[in-house]
Amino acid sequence: MDLKEKLLSSFLVFENHVDIDTYVHDVRNDAIKIFEEKGFPTKKEEAWKYTSLNKILKEDYCMFPQQENTIEYRDIKKYFIHDIDTYKIVFIDGKYASHLSQTTHDGIDVCLMSSALSKPKYRILIENYFNKAATKDSLSSLNTAFSSEGAYIHIPKNKLVEKPIQILHFSTGNESATMLQPRNLIVVDENSHVQIIERHQSLNNNAILTNSVTEIFANKRAIVDYYKIQNDNLNASLIDNTFIKQKRESVASVHTFAFGGKLIRNNLNFFQEGERIDSILKGVTIIGEKQHVDHNTLVHHIEPNCESHQDYKGIFGENSTGVFNGKIIVEKEAQKTNAFQANNNILISDKATINTKPQLEIFADDVKCSHGCTIGQLDESAMFYMRSRGIPEKEAKALLMYAFSNNVLSSVKIPEMKQRITKIIANKLGVNIGFDL
């Protein structure tokens, strides 16, 4: 039985354990039909031309791992941003870990998708927002079909959330191979501001495949800062599908730091539904060995007087592969759009590969749009200058690569988060600072 057949069979088991009287029941059934029809994406599809899922789909994944809740805070402390006080939503093998979490209903809702999907008090919001941003592609539909647990965050209007929110998904590896499908729903009402940090982390070297979907709704004048830390083990693969709908005068930014994992695919989609919207997409990728990281972005400009800024940096060593496929669509009505996209890459190995494809589709005539990509190696003249000043070769290379990625890091708004990422980057670049992650 291949993985698709196993998933279709598993859905029948899953369906018998969820509430069939809820609004979501019909949504799930429609979604599994889409996945059954489309199956897993292949390299024949233009959006997946440079990323093959064949190797990771051959594992015999356990769909519903049995939870042995023996994980304590001391076992996973190093994966938290623990320098500051935060709300925490922690999942172990897809199940909520209350003893590791700190949620709240005090003025804001930081709680569980399972509660939101099943309790009557959330019904109106679920019907208005759940699965309203996610597209009907095969992998998002697969996640929708199995949606049951994840983070549910609702920030009412005029709220400045004083503490960042951490969403952490841990996999124990108790099974030889595990597939997880977390679902997050984040609704930020008008004039509110929230900062969110997300991480997926394996705790051993068994195979993990995570197919995640996050829907974010930034209403009028809302501000959403979202940070993704992807620094997993070499047998962990992540397909991250994020969909963001923005209303008038909202600002949404997503920073993606991809440092580890067997295969990472980030599908990041912004839909601008109002004027004077700002969408910010930034990322740093530093990988080696046979790792593969693919960023697939879309910014859809629908209304006039909006902006978008994309800036992705990649450093690729050994036999690693990078992919960047960034699309900007500017509709005819979206006059006065200012859209910027850049993808810059450094290959530090002759065997590393980068495939980059920036795209613009512009139907308006009064816009400022630019895109571009670069692929190169370290600046030899800069290296010579630093070596001539007595800086050893290893440190000189590290400093140049750090400077290359620093303009993305400089826009991180949480100081402790910036410090953590700085240390991870230093470690990835081979500078010994005594920090284990």
Short mmCIF file of C-alpha atoms in Angstrom, two decimals:
data_model
loop_
_atom_site.label_atom_id
_atom_site.label_comp_id
_atom_site.label_asym_id
_atom_site.label_seq_id
_atom_site.Cartn_x
_atom_site.Cartn_y
_atom_site.Cartn_z
CA MET A 1 0.00 0.00 0.00
CA ASP A 2 1.51 3.32 -1.03
CA LEU A 3 1.24 6.47 1.10
CA LYS A 4 -1.73 7.91 -0.79
CA GLU A 5 -3.74 4.72 -0.32
CA LYS A 6 -2.75 4.56 3.34
CA LEU A 7 -3.91 8.13 3.88
CA LEU A 8 -7.26 7.50 2.20
CA SER A 9 -7.78 4.43 4.38
CA SER A 10 -6.66 6.30 7.48
CA PHE A 11 -9.20 9.04 6.78
CA LEU A 12 -12.02 6.55 7.28
CA VAL A 13 -10.59 5.69 10.70
CA PHE A 14 -10.06 9.37 11.54
CA GLU A 15 -13.58 10.32 10.47
CA ASN A 16 -15.10 7.87 12.97
CA HIS A 17 -13.36 9.68 15.84
CA VAL A 18 -14.38 13.27 15.09
CA ASP A 19 -17.68 15.05 15.52
CA ILE A 20 -19.74 14.47 12.37
CA ASP A 21 -22.27 17.16 13.29
CA THR A 22 -19.88 20.09 13.01
CA TYR A 23 -19.44 22.50 10.11
CA VAL A 24 -15.90 21.19 9.63
CA HIS A 25 -17.10 17.65 8.89
CA ASP A 26 -18.27 18.56 5.38
CA VAL A 27 -15.13 20.65 4.81
CA ARG A 28 -12.97 17.63 5.65
CA ASN A 29 -14.91 15.33 3.32
CA ASP A 30 -14.64 17.76 0.43
CA ALA A 31 -10.92 18.13 1.09
CA ILE A 32 -10.15 14.41 1.04
CA LYS A 33 -11.90 14.15 -2.33
CA ILE A 34 -9.58 16.85 -3.71
CA PHE A 35 -6.52 14.99 -2.43
CA GLU A 36 -7.83 11.69 -3.81
CA GLU A 37 -8.23 13.30 -7.23
CA LYS A 38 -4.92 15.21 -7.31
CA GLY A 39 -2.60 13.01 -5.24
CA PHE A 40 0.87 14.20 -4.25
CA PRO A 41 2.48 16.86 -6.46
CA THR A 42 5.16 15.73 -8.89
CA LYS A 43 7.94 17.43 -10.86
CA LYS A 44 5.60 17.52 -13.86
CA GLU A 45 3.87 20.47 -12.18
CA GLU A 46 5.61 23.78 -12.83
CA ALA A 47 5.50 24.82 -9.16
CA TRP A 48 7.27 21.56 -8.18
CA LYS A 49 9.69 21.37 -11.11
CA TYR A 50 12.81 21.38 -8.92
CA THR A 51 11.49 19.57 -5.84
CA SER A 52 10.72 15.86 -5.80
CA LEU A 53 8.85 14.25 -2.92
CA ASN A 54 9.58 10.69 -4.06
CA LYS A 55 12.21 9.85 -1.44
CA ILE A 56 10.23 11.08 1.54
CA LEU A 57 6.98 9.44 0.35
CA LYS A 58 8.51 5.95 0.41
CA GLU A 59 8.54 5.71 4.22
CA ASP A 60 5.88 3.66 6.02
CA TYR A 61 4.55 6.51 8.15
CA CYS A 62 2.48 6.08 11.27
CA MET A 63 -0.51 8.44 10.99
CA PHE A 64 -1.69 8.41 14.58
CA PRO A 65 1.34 7.93 16.86
CA GLN A 66 0.71 6.77 20.38
CA GLN A 67 1.75 9.47 22.80
CA GLU A 68 4.08 8.53 25.63
CA ASN A 69 3.98 11.78 27.52
CA THR A 70 7.35 11.50 29.22
CA ILE A 71 8.84 14.68 27.77
CA GLU A 72 9.71 17.24 30.42
CA TYR A 73 10.66 20.89 30.06
CA ARG A 74 14.33 20.20 30.79
CA ASP A 75 14.43 17.85 27.76
CA ILE A 76 13.36 20.56 25.32
CA LYS A 77 14.25 23.82 27.07
CA LYS A 78 16.94 24.71 24.54
CA TYR A 79 14.37 24.90 21.74
CA PHE A 80 12.33 27.62 23.45
CA ILE A 81 13.05 31.33 23.31
CA HIS A 82 13.25 31.25 27.10
CA ASP A 83 14.98 34.59 27.64
CA ILE A 84 11.59 36.34 27.69
CA ASP A 85 8.11 35.62 28.99
CA THR A 86 5.86 34.19 26.28
CA TYR A 87 2.63 32.33 25.79
CA LYS A 88 3.41 28.76 24.75
CA ILE A 89 1.37 26.22 22.82
CA VAL A 90 3.31 22.93 22.80
CA PHE A 91 2.46 19.72 20.96
CA ILE A 92 4.14 16.33 21.32
CA ASP A 93 3.56 14.00 18.36
CA GLY A 94 0.56 16.10 17.36
CA LYS A 95 -1.05 16.05 20.81
CA TYR A 96 -1.37 19.04 23.12
CA ALA A 97 1.07 19.01 26.05
CA SER A 98 -0.62 21.03 28.78
CA HIS A 99 2.25 20.67 31.26
CA LEU A 100 4.60 22.43 28.82
CA SER A 101 2.18 25.10 27.64
CA GLN A 102 0.93 28.44 28.85
CA THR A 103 -2.30 29.49 27.12
CA THR A 104 -4.84 32.16 27.99
CA HIS A 105 -8.42 33.34 27.51
CA ASP A 106 -7.78 36.57 29.39
CA GLY A 107 -8.83 39.13 26.80
CA ILE A 108 -7.33 37.09 23.98
CA ASP A 109 -7.72 33.48 22.89
CA VAL A 110 -4.48 31.50 22.76
CA CYS A 111 -5.69 27.92 22.82
CA LEU A 112 -6.30 24.78 20.74
CA MET A 113 -7.78 24.09 17.34
CA SER A 114 -9.51 21.02 18.75
CA SER A 115 -11.45 23.27 21.13
CA ALA A 116 -12.28 25.81 18.44
CA LEU A 117 -13.47 23.12 16.02
CA SER A 118 -15.76 21.40 18.52
CA LYS A 119 -17.13 24.01 20.95
CA PRO A 120 -20.28 25.99 20.03
CA LYS A 121 -18.89 29.34 21.25
CA TYR A 122 -16.31 29.29 18.43
CA ARG A 123 -18.72 28.24 15.70
CA ILE A 124 -19.28 31.64 14.05
CA LEU A 125 -15.59 32.44 13.89
CA ILE A 126 -14.74 28.96 12.55
CA GLU A 127 -17.40 29.24 9.86
CA ASN A 128 -16.11 32.69 8.88
CA TYR A 129 -12.40 31.87 8.81
CA PHE A 130 -11.54 28.15 8.80
CA ASN A 131 -10.31 27.06 5.36
CA LYS A 132 -11.18 30.45 3.88
CA ALA A 133 -7.58 31.42 3.02
CA ALA A 134 -6.04 28.02 2.19
CA THR A 135 -6.06 27.11 -1.49
CA LYS A 136 -7.43 23.84 -2.79
CA ASP A 137 -4.07 22.34 -3.75
CA SER A 138 -3.47 18.68 -2.88
CA LEU A 139 -1.24 19.06 0.19
CA SER A 140 -3.30 21.82 1.83
CA SER A 141 -6.44 19.77 1.15
CA LEU A 142 -4.80 16.71 2.71
CA ASN A 143 -4.11 18.73 5.85
CA THR A 144 -7.68 20.07 5.87
CA ALA A 145 -9.05 16.53 5.66
CA PHE A 146 -7.13 15.51 8.80
CA SER A 147 -7.40 18.83 10.62
CA SER A 148 -7.98 18.31 14.32
CA GLU A 149 -5.20 19.89 16.38
CA GLY A 150 -2.90 22.86 16.32
CA ALA A 151 -2.86 26.43 17.55
CA TYR A 152 -5.95 28.62 17.59
CA ILE A 153 -5.23 32.30 18.21
CA HIS A 154 -7.84 35.06 18.17
CA ILE A 155 -6.81 38.60 19.06
CA PRO A 156 -9.88 40.88 19.50
CA LYS A 157 -9.74 44.44 18.21
CA ASN A 158 -7.61 47.12 19.85
CA LYS A 159 -5.31 44.62 21.60
CA LEU A 160 -1.54 44.86 21.83
CA VAL A 161 -0.45 41.37 22.88
CA GLU A 162 2.27 42.13 25.40
CA LYS A 163 4.03 38.75 25.13
CA PRO A 164 5.08 36.86 21.99
CA ILE A 165 3.35 33.55 21.36
CA GLN A 166 5.44 30.43 20.74
CA ILE A 167 3.98 27.50 18.81
CA LEU A 168 6.21 24.44 19.20
CA HIS A 169 5.66 21.05 17.60
CA PHE A 170 7.90 18.25 18.87
CA SER A 171 8.10 14.72 17.48
CA THR A 172 9.49 12.03 19.78
CA GLY A 173 10.37 9.54 17.04
CA ASN A 174 8.84 6.72 19.10
CA GLU A 175 7.63 5.31 15.77
CA SER A 176 10.15 4.39 13.07
CA ALA A 177 8.45 6.97 10.81
CA THR A 178 5.72 9.47 11.66
CA MET A 179 3.53 11.82 9.65
CA LEU A 180 2.05 14.87 11.40
CA GLN A 181 -0.49 17.36 10.07
CA PRO A 182 -0.88 20.34 12.42
CA ARG A 183 -3.40 23.07 11.58
CA ASN A 184 -3.13 26.64 12.87
CA LEU A 185 -5.74 29.39 12.64
CA ILE A 186 -4.77 32.94 13.59
CA VAL A 187 -7.28 35.81 13.46
CA VAL A 188 -6.10 39.30 14.38
CA ASP A 189 -8.89 41.88 14.54
CA GLU A 190 -8.57 45.54 13.67
CA ASN A 191 -5.97 47.72 15.37
CA SER A 192 -4.35 44.73 17.12
CA HIS A 193 -0.73 43.57 17.14
CA VAL A 194 0.75 40.13 17.78
CA GLN A 195 4.17 38.47 17.49
CA ILE A 196 4.34 34.70 16.89
CA ILE A 197 7.28 32.27 16.80
CA GLU A 198 6.83 28.79 15.28
CA ARG A 199 9.14 25.79 15.37
CA HIS A 200 8.94 22.11 14.37
CA GLN A 201 11.55 19.93 16.06
CA SER A 202 12.41 16.22 16.04
CA LEU A 203 13.88 14.73 19.20
CA ASN A 204 15.66 11.81 17.52
CA ASN A 205 16.75 10.73 14.05
CA ASN A 206 13.73 8.69 12.96
CA ALA A 207 11.92 9.84 9.83
CA ILE A 208 9.35 12.61 10.27
CA LEU A 209 7.12 14.18 7.63
CA THR A 210 5.14 17.25 8.71
CA ASN A 211 2.48 18.68 6.40
CA SER A 212 1.46 21.90 8.14
CA VAL A 213 -1.16 24.53 7.25
CA THR A 214 -1.41 27.96 8.88
CA GLU A 215 -4.14 30.46 8.01
CA ILE A 216 -3.61 34.05 9.14
CA PHE A 217 -6.18 36.83 8.88
CA ALA A 218 -4.94 40.38 9.48
CA ASN A 219 -7.94 42.66 9.66
CA LYS A 220 -7.99 46.46 9.30
CA ARG A 221 -4.85 48.13 10.66
CA ALA A 222 -3.69 44.88 12.29
CA ILE A 223 0.03 44.10 12.63
CA VAL A 224 1.27 40.50 12.52
CA ASP A 225 4.94 39.56 12.95
CA TYR A 226 5.53 35.85 12.30
CA TYR A 227 8.86 34.03 12.71
CA LYS A 228 9.58 30.47 11.56
CA ILE A 229 12.65 28.62 12.89
CA GLN A 230 13.46 25.56 10.77
CA ASN A 231 16.54 23.87 12.19
CA ASP A 232 15.62 20.19 12.35
CA ASN A 233 17.41 16.85 12.07
CA LEU A 234 18.54 15.31 8.78
CA ASN A 235 15.66 12.81 8.64
CA ALA A 236 12.93 15.39 9.23
CA SER A 237 10.98 16.84 6.30
CA LEU A 238 8.59 19.79 6.48
CA ILE A 239 6.00 21.03 4.01
CA ASP A 240 4.82 24.34 5.42
CA ASN A 241 1.75 25.92 3.81
CA THR A 242 1.00 29.44 5.07
CA PHE A 243 -1.85 31.61 3.78
CA ILE A 244 -2.29 35.23 4.82
CA LYS A 245 -5.28 37.43 4.01
CA GLN A 246 -4.86 41.13 4.75
CA LYS A 247 -7.44 43.88 5.03
CA ARG A 248 -7.01 47.64 4.65
CA GLU A 249 -3.90 49.25 6.20
CA SER A 250 -2.66 46.03 7.77
CA VAL A 251 0.99 45.00 7.99
CA ALA A 252 2.01 41.34 7.93
CA SER A 253 5.58 40.09 7.94
CA VAL A 254 6.94 36.53 7.83
CA HIS A 255 10.60 35.75 8.50
CA THR A 256 11.70 32.22 7.62
CA PHE A 257 15.01 30.87 8.92
CA ALA A 258 15.72 27.54 7.19
CA PHE A 259 18.85 25.90 8.62
CA GLY A 260 18.18 22.17 8.84
CA GLY A 261 16.08 19.23 7.74
CA LYS A 262 16.08 16.66 4.95
CA LEU A 263 13.57 18.51 2.78
CA ILE A 264 11.84 21.81 3.51
CA ARG A 265 9.19 23.30 1.26
CA ASN A 266 7.76 26.68 2.28
CA ASN A 267 4.60 27.68 0.43
CA LEU A 268 3.89 31.27 1.49
CA ASN A 269 0.86 33.05 0.03
CA PHE A 270 -0.25 36.65 0.68
CA PHE A 271 -3.59 38.01 -0.51
CA GLN A 272 -4.07 41.78 -0.23
CA GLU A 273 -7.75 42.70 0.09
CA GLY A 274 -7.72 46.44 0.71
CA GLU A 275 -5.70 49.61 0.21
CA ARG A 276 -2.48 50.71 1.92
CA ILE A 277 -1.43 47.19 2.85
CA ASP A 278 2.19 46.16 3.46
CA SER A 279 3.35 42.55 3.04
CA ILE A 280 6.89 41.60 4.08
CA LEU A 281 8.52 38.26 3.25
CA LYS A 282 12.12 37.65 4.31
CA GLY A 283 14.24 34.57 4.74
CA VAL A 284 17.69 33.16 5.34
CA THR A 285 18.69 29.66 4.23
CA ILE A 286 21.99 28.06 5.28
CA ILE A 287 22.27 24.35 4.51
CA GLY A 288 24.79 21.67 3.57
CA GLU A 289 25.11 17.88 3.11
CA LYS A 290 22.20 16.72 0.89
CA GLN A 291 19.61 19.06 2.36
CA HIS A 292 16.96 20.64 0.18
CA VAL A 293 15.09 23.91 0.87
CA ASP A 294 12.43 25.29 -1.47
CA HIS A 295 10.74 28.69 -1.00
CA ASN A 296 7.60 29.15 -3.09
CA THR A 297 6.02 32.58 -2.57
CA LEU A 298 3.02 34.44 -3.92
CA VAL A 299 1.93 38.02 -3.29
CA HIS A 300 -1.38 38.89 -4.92
CA HIS A 301 -1.94 42.66 -5.21
CA ILE A 302 -5.67 43.18 -5.68
CA GLU A 303 -6.30 46.77 -4.53
CA PRO A 304 -4.37 50.04 -5.19
CA ASN A 305 -1.76 51.81 -3.06
CA CYS A 306 -0.17 48.70 -1.52
CA GLU A 307 3.38 47.46 -1.03
CA SER A 308 5.21 44.16 -0.80
CA HIS A 309 8.86 43.45 0.00
CA GLN A 310 10.57 40.10 -0.53
CA ASP A 311 14.20 39.49 0.42
CA TYR A 312 15.60 35.95 0.56
CA LYS A 313 19.25 35.06 1.14
CA GLY A 314 20.71 31.60 0.62
CA ILE A 315 24.07 30.02 1.47
CA PHE A 316 24.49 26.50 0.08
CA GLY A 317 27.31 24.08 0.82
CA GLU A 318 28.29 20.47 0.07
CA ASN A 319 25.58 18.68 -1.98
CA SER A 320 22.68 20.85 -0.90
CA THR A 321 19.97 22.22 -3.18
CA GLY A 322 18.05 25.46 -2.97
CA VAL A 323 14.93 26.53 -4.84
CA PHE A 324 13.27 29.93 -4.96
CA ASN A 325 10.08 30.44 -6.95
CA GLY A 326 8.60 33.86 -6.21
CA LYS A 327 5.53 35.24 -7.94
CA ILE A 328 4.01 38.73 -7.76
CA ILE A 329 0.60 39.31 -9.35
CA VAL A 330 -0.64 42.89 -9.78
CA GLU A 331 -4.26 43.14 -10.87
CA LYS A 332 -5.54 45.88 -13.19
CA GLU A 333 -7.21 47.70 -10.27
CA ALA A 334 -4.01 47.64 -8.17
CA GLN A 335 -2.59 50.96 -9.36
CA LYS A 336 0.22 52.64 -7.37
CA THR A 337 1.55 49.25 -6.28
CA ASN A 338 5.14 49.13 -5.04
CA ALA A 339 6.45 45.55 -5.18
CA PHE A 340 10.05 44.50 -4.61
CA GLN A 341 11.54 41.01 -4.81
CA ALA A 342 15.15 39.87 -4.42
CA ASN A 343 16.75 36.46 -4.11
CA ASN A 344 20.53 36.41 -3.56
CA ASN A 345 22.54 33.22 -3.18
CA ILE A 346 26.10 32.11 -2.42
CA LEU A 347 27.40 28.68 -3.40
CA ILE A 348 30.29 27.63 -1.18
CA SER A 349 30.63 24.21 -2.82
CA ASP A 350 31.04 23.17 -6.42
CA LYS A 351 28.39 20.49 -5.86
CA ALA A 352 25.69 22.76 -4.40
CA THR A 353 22.78 23.80 -6.62
CA ILE A 354 20.33 26.69 -6.65
CA ASN A 355 17.31 27.05 -8.95
CA THR A 356 15.69 30.47 -8.80
CA LYS A 357 12.71 31.81 -10.74
CA PRO A 358 11.37 35.27 -9.89
CA GLN A 359 8.09 36.09 -11.67
CA LEU A 360 6.03 39.22 -12.26
CA GLU A 361 2.50 39.30 -13.69
CA ILE A 362 1.47 42.96 -14.00
CA PHE A 363 -1.88 44.07 -15.39
CA ALA A 364 -1.75 47.66 -14.03
CA ASP A 365 0.16 50.49 -15.73
CA ASP A 366 1.03 52.80 -12.81
CA VAL A 367 3.24 50.64 -10.60
CA LYS A 368 6.79 50.27 -9.32
CA CYS A 369 7.79 46.64 -9.49
CA SER A 370 11.24 45.07 -9.50
CA HIS A 371 12.64 41.59 -9.14
CA GLY A 372 16.00 39.99 -9.44
CA CYS A 373 18.25 37.16 -8.36
CA THR A 374 21.98 36.61 -8.02
CA ILE A 375 24.03 33.44 -7.72
CA GLY A 376 27.72 33.67 -6.94
CA GLN A 377 30.59 32.87 -4.64
CA LEU A 378 32.34 34.83 -1.92
CA ASP A 379 33.96 38.09 -3.00
CA GLU A 380 37.65 37.28 -3.51
CA SER A 381 38.75 40.91 -3.12
CA ALA A 382 36.89 41.20 0.19
CA MET A 383 38.49 37.94 1.31
CA PHE A 384 41.94 39.23 0.36
CA TYR A 385 41.33 42.49 2.22
CA MET A 386 40.31 40.69 5.43
CA ARG A 387 43.16 38.17 5.20
CA SER A 388 45.63 41.04 4.73
CA ARG A 389 44.36 42.49 8.03
CA GLY A 390 45.27 39.29 9.86
CA ILE A 391 41.83 37.64 9.92
CA PRO A 392 42.13 33.85 9.46
CA GLU A 393 40.47 32.40 6.36
CA LYS A 394 37.73 30.53 8.24
CA GLU A 395 36.70 33.57 10.25
CA ALA A 396 36.91 35.81 7.18
CA LYS A 397 34.52 33.55 5.27
CA ALA A 398 32.14 33.42 8.22
CA LEU A 399 32.12 37.21 8.59
CA LEU A 400 31.40 37.74 4.90
CA MET A 401 28.54 35.23 4.93
CA TYR A 402 27.13 36.68 8.12
CA ALA A 403 27.21 40.18 6.60
CA PHE A 404 25.49 38.77 3.51
CA SER A 405 22.51 37.53 5.58
CA ASN A 406 22.46 40.31 8.16
CA ASN A 407 20.06 42.70 6.44
CA VAL A 408 17.31 40.08 6.78
CA LEU A 409 18.19 39.54 10.42
CA SER A 410 18.19 43.29 11.12
CA SER A 411 14.41 43.49 10.59
CA VAL A 412 13.61 40.98 13.38
CA LYS A 413 11.68 42.92 16.01
CA ILE A 414 12.16 40.64 19.04
CA PRO A 415 15.70 41.24 20.43
CA GLU A 416 15.94 37.82 22.08
CA MET A 417 14.80 36.19 18.86
CA LYS A 418 17.43 38.11 16.91
CA GLN A 419 20.10 37.00 19.38
CA ARG A 420 19.04 33.35 19.06
CA ILE A 421 19.08 33.42 15.27
CA THR A 422 22.43 35.20 15.26
CA LYS A 423 23.94 32.39 17.32
CA ILE A 424 22.44 29.71 15.09
CA ILE A 425 23.83 31.43 12.00
CA ALA A 426 27.26 31.71 13.63
CA ASN A 427 27.18 27.99 14.41
CA LYS A 428 26.07 27.11 10.89
CA LEU A 429 28.93 29.16 9.49
CA GLY A 430 31.45 27.33 11.64
CA VAL A 431 32.21 29.89 14.32
CA ASN A 432 32.52 28.25 17.73
CA ILE A 433 30.49 30.26 20.24
CA GLY A 434 29.58 27.43 22.61
CA PHE A 435 25.86 27.46 21.86
CA ASP A 436 24.16 24.13 21.20
CA LEU A 437 21.03 24.04 19.04
#
